[in-house]
Coordinates of C-alpha atoms in Angstrom, one line a residue:
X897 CA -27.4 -19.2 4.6
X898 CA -28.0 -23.0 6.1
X899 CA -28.1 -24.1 2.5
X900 CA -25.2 -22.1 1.3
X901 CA -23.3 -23.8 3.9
X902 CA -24.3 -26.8 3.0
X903 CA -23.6 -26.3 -0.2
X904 CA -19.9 -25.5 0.8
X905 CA -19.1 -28.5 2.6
X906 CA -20.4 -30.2 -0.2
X907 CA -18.2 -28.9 -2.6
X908 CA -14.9 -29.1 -0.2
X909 CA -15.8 -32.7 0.5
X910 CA -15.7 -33.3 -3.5
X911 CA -12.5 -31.3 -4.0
X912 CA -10.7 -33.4 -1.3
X913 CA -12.2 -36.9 -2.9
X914 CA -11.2 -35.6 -6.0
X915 CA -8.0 -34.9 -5.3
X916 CA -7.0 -37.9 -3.3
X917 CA -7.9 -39.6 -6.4
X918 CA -5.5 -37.5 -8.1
X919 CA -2.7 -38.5 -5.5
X920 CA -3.0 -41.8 -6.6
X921 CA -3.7 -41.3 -10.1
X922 CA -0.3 -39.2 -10.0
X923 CA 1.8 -42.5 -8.3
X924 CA 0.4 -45.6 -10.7
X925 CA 0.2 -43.8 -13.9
X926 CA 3.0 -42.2 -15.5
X927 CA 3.5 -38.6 -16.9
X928 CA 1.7 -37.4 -20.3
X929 CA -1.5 -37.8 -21.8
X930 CA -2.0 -41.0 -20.1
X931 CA -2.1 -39.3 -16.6
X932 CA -4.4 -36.0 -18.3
X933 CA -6.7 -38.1 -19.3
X934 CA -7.3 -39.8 -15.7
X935 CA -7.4 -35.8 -14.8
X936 CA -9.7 -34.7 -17.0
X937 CA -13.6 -35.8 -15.2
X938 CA -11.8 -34.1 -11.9
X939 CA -10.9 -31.1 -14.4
X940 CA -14.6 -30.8 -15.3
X941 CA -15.8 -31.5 -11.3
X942 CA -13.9 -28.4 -10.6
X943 CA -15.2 -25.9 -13.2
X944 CA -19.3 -27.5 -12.2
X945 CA -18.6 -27.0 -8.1
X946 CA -18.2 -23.0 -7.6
X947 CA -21.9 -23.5 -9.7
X948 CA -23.2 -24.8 -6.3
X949 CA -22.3 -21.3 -4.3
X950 CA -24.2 -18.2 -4.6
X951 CA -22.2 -16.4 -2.5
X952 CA -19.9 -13.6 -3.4
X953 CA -17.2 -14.6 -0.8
X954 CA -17.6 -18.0 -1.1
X955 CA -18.2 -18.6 -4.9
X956 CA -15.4 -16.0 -5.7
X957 CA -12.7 -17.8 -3.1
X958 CA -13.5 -21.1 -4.2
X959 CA -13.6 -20.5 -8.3
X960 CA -10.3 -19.1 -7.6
X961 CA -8.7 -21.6 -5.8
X962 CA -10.6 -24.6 -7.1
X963 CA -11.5 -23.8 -10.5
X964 CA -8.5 -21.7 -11.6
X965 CA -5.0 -22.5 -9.4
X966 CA -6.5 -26.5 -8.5
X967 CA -6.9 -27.1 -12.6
X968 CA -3.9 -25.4 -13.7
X969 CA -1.7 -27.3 -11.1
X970 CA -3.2 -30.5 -12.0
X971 CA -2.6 -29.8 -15.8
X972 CA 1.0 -29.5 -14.9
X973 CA 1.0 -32.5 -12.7
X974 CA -0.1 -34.4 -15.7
X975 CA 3.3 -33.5 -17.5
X976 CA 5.5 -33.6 -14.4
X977 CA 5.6 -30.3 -13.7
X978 CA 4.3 -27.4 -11.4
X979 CA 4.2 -26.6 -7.6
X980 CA 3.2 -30.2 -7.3
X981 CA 6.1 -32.2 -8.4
X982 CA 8.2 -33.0 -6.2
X983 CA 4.7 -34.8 -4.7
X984 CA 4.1 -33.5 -0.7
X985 CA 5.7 -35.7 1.6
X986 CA 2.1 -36.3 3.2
X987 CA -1.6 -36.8 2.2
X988 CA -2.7 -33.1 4.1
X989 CA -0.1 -31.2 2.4
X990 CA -0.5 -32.4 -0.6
X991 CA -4.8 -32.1 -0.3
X992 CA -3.8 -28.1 0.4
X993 CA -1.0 -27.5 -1.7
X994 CA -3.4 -28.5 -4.6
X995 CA -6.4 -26.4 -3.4
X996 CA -4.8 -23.0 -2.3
X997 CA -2.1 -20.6 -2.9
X998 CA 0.1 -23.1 -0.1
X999 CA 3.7 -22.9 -1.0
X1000 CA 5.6 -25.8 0.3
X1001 CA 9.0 -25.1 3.3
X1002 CA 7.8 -21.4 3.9
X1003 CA 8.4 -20.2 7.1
X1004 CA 6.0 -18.8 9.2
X1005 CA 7.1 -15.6 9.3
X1006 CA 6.8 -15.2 5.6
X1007 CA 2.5 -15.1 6.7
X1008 CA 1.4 -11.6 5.4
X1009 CA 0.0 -9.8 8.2
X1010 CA -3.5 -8.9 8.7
X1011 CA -4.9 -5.4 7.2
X1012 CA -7.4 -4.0 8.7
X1013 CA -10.6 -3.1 6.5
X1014 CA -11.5 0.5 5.5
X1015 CA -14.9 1.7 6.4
X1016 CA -17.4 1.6 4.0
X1017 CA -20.1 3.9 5.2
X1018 CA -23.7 4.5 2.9
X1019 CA -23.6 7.3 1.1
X1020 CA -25.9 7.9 -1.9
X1021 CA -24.3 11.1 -3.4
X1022 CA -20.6 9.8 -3.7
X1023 CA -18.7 10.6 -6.9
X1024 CA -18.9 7.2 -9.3
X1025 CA -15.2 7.8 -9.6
X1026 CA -14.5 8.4 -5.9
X1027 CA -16.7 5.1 -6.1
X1028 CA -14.8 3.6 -8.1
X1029 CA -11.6 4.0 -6.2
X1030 CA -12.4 3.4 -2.7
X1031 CA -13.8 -0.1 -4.1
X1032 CA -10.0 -0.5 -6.0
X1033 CA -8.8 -0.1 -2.7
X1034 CA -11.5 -2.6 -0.8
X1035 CA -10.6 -5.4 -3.2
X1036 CA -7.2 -5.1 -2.6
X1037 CA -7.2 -4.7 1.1
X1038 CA -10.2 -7.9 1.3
X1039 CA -8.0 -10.3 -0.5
X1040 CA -4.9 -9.3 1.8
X1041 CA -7.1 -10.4 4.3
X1042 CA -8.9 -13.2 3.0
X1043 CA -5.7 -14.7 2.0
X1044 CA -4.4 -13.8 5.6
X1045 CA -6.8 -15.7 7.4
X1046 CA -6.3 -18.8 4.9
X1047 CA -2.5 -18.7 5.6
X1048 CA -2.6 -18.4 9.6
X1049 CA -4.8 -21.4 9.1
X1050 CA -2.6 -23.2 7.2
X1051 CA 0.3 -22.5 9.4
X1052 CA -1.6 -23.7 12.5
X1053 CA -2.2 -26.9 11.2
X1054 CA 0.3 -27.8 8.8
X1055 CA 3.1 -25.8 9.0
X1056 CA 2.8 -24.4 5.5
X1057 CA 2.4 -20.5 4.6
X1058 CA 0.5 -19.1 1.9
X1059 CA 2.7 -17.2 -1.0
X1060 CA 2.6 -13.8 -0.9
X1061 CA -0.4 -12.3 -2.8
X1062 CA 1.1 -8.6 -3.6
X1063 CA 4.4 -7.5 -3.0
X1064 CA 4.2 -3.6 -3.0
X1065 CA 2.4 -3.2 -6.2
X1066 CA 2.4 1.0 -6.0
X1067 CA 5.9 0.9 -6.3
X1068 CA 5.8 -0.6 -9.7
X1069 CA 8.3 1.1 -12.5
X1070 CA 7.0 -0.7 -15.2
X1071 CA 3.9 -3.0 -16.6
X1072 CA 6.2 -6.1 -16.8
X1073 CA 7.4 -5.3 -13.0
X1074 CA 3.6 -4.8 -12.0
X1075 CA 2.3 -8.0 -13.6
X1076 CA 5.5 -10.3 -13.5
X1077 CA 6.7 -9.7 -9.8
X1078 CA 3.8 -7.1 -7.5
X1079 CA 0.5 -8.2 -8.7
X1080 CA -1.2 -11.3 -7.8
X1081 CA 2.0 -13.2 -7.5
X1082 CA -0.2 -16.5 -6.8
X1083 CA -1.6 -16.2 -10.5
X1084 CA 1.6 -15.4 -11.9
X1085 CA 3.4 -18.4 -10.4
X1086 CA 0.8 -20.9 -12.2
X1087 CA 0.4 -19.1 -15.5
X1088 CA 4.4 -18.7 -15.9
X1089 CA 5.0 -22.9 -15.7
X1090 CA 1.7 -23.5 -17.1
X1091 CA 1.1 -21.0 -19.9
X1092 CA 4.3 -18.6 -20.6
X1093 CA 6.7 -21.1 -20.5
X1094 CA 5.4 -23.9 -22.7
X1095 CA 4.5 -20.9 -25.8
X1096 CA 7.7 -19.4 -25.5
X1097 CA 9.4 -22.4 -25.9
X1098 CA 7.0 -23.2 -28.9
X1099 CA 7.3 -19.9 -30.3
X1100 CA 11.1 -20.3 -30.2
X1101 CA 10.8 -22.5 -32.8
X1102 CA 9.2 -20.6 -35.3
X1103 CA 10.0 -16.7 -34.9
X1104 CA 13.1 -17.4 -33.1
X1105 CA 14.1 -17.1 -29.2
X1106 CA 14.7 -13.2 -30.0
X1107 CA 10.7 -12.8 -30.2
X1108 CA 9.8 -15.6 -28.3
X1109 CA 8.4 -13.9 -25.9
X1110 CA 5.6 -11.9 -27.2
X1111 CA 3.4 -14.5 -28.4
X1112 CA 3.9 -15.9 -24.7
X1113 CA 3.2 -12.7 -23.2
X1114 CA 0.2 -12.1 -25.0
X1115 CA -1.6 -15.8 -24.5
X1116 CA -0.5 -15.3 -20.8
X1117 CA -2.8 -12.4 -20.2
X1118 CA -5.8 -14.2 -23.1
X1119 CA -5.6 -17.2 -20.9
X1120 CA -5.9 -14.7 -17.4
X1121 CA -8.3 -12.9 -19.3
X1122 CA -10.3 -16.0 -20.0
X1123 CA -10.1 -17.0 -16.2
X1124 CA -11.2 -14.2 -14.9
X1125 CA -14.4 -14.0 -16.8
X1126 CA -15.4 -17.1 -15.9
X1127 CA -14.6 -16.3 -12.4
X1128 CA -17.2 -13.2 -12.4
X1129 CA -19.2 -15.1 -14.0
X1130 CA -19.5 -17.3 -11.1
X1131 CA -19.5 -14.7 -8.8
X1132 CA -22.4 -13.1 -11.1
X1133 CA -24.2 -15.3 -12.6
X1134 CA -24.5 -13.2 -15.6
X1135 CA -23.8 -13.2 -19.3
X1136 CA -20.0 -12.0 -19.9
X1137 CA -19.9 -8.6 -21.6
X1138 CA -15.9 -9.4 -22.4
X1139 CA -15.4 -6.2 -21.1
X1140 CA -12.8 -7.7 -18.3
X1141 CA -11.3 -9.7 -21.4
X1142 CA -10.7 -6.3 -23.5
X1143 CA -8.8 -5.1 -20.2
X1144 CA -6.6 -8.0 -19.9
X1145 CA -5.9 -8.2 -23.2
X1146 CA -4.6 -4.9 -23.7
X1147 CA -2.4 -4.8 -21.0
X1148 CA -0.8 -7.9 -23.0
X1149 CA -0.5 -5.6 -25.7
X1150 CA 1.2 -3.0 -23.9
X1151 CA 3.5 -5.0 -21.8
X1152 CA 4.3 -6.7 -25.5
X1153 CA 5.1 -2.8 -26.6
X1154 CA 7.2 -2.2 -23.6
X1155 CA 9.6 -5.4 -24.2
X1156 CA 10.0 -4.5 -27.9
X1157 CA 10.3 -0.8 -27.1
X1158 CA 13.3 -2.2 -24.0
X1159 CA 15.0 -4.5 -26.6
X1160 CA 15.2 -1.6 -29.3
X1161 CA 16.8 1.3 -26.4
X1162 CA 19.3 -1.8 -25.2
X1163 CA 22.8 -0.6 -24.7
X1164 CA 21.8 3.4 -25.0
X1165 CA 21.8 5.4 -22.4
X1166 CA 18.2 6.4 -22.7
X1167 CA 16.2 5.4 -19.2
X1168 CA 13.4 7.6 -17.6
X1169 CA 13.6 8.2 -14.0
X1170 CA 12.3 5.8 -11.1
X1171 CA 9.6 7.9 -10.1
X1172 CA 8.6 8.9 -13.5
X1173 CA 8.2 4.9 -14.6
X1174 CA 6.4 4.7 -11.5
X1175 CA 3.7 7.3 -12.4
X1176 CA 3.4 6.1 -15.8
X1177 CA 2.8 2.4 -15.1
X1178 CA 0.6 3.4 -11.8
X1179 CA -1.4 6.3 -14.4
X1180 CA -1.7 3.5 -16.6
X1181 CA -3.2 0.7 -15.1
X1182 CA -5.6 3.0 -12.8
X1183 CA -6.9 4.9 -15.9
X1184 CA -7.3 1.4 -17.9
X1185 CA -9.2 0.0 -14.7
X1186 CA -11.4 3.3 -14.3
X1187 CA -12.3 2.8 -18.0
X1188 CA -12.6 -0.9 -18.4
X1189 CA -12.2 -3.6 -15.1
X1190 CA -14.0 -1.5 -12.4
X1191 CA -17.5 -0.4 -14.7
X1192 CA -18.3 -4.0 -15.2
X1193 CA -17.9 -4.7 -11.4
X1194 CA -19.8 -1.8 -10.0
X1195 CA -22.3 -1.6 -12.2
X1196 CA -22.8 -5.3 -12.3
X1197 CA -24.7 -7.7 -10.2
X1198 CA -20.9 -8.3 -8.1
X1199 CA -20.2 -5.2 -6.2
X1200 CA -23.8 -4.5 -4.9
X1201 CA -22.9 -6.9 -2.2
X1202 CA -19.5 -4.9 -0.8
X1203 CA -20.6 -1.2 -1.9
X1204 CA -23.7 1.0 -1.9
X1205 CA -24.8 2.0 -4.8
X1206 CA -22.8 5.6 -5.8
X1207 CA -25.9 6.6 -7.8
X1208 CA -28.9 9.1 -6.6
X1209 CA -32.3 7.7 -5.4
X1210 CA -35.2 8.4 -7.7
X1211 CA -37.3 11.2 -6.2
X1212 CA -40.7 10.5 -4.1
X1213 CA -43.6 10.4 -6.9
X1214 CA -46.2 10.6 -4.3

């Protein structure tokens, strides 16, 4: 544990020289490839630091933050663009607006509130599927938290609030409202400026602006998909199965169905109830999980850590 900690500080130490570089780099050289390619060693830095954590909590907070939002808002930067640009009035908010969720003239108030976490008592005879869903439940309620604590730390000493991580997901009424404004909004915010944006401009010009968007849907949730591999993989240590990818993926497809299937029923009078959209989208995405995102957690070298093992104990051979 000493080591791990050590280990830690190392790594926050580098992220805040590396991005105090960054500062500068961002004032004295202009916008473009210029400016990328003074980012591009700190790029690297970031992917190589989350190596030094063995952790589940610690590798898995700081490949997110560092590896994933910290790259993609410096990518921007590069161009001018992102959460980044205007540039933080000061050094400290600028330092943790580009390694966290921070989101600049929030209000206090906007904090979410802390969740309390279910208990997750040892039981060797519970249901893999039972299993399965109590752990849905545990990741959703630990990054609540984790992202709690990080924002009434923020707001103590700078002022700032972390954006909202989930804004009533359940209530979803369809897999663009789930994935585009409930879930992970953090993720969605960098991958829209960073990703959707720039391929539906560049798909405009060659399938028109009409389809634009399904080529931009659909690298959106490859590029996710790619990020989220890696970040098990820090959190594992283990050779991707792709299995994660194949999950993401099709979602893209499916949301990429839903807008052509919305653009065709434009103008009729065709529209399926509230609750009905919200038990399809919800039936959806749980039975996808089950089958694809949750296996290669649980059975994995990841959940061991937060959950006991849902399987039975070989019998006594003596």
């Amino acid at each position: 544990m000493e080591t791990e900690l050590q280990n830690l500080i190392f790594v926050w130490i580098s992220v805040i020289a590396a991005l105090t570089y960054c500062r500068y780099i961002s004032v004295l050289v202009p916008v473009g490839l210029k400016r990328l390619f003074f980012f591009l060693p700190v790029i690297l830095l970031f992917l190589l630091l989350p190596l030094r954590l063995t952790s589940l909590t610690l590798a898995g907070l700081t490949s997110f933050f560092v590896a994933w939002l910290s790259n993609f808002k410096l990518l921007l930067l590069a161009y001018g663009k992102g959460p980044l640009v205007p540039p933080p009035s000061s050094a400290p908010l600028s330092l943790s607006c580009s390694s966290s969720p921070l989101h600049r003239f929030r209000s206090r108030s906007t904090l979410p509130q802390k969740a309390k976490l279910p208990s997750m008592a040892r039981s060797d005879y519970v249901h893999e599927k039972v299993m399965m869903l109590a752990y849905l439940v545990h990741v959703y309620i630990v990054l609540e938290v984790d992202l709690a604590v990080v924002g009434t730390a923020a707001a103590r000493l700078i002022g700032v609030a972390v954006e909202p991580q989930f804004n009533e997901p359940y209530l979803a009424t369809s897999l663009q409202d789930f994935w585009g404004r409930r879930w992970n909004l953090m993720v969605t915010s960098i991958l829209r400026p960073s990703v959707y944006e720039p391929i539906r401009s560049a798909s405009g010009h060659l399938v028109g602006r009409q389809w634009a968007r399904l080529p931009a849907v659909l690298t959106t949730f490859a590029v996710s998909a790619l990020m989220h591999e890696l970040i098990f993989y820090y959190i594992g240590r283990k050779e991707p199965t792709w299995v994660v990818m194949w999950f993401f993926l099709l979602h893209g497809v499916a949301v990429a169905v839903e807008i052509t299937v919305k653009k065709a029923l434009r103008g009729t009078r065709w529209q399926l109830p509230a609750e009905v959209s919200r038990l399809l989208t919800m039936g959806f995405v749980v039975a996808t999980g089950f089958w694809l995102f949750l296996p290669s957690l649980l059975r994995g070298e990841i959940a061991p850590v937060l959950v006991p093992c849902y399987e039975k104990p070989p019998k006594n051979l003596n």
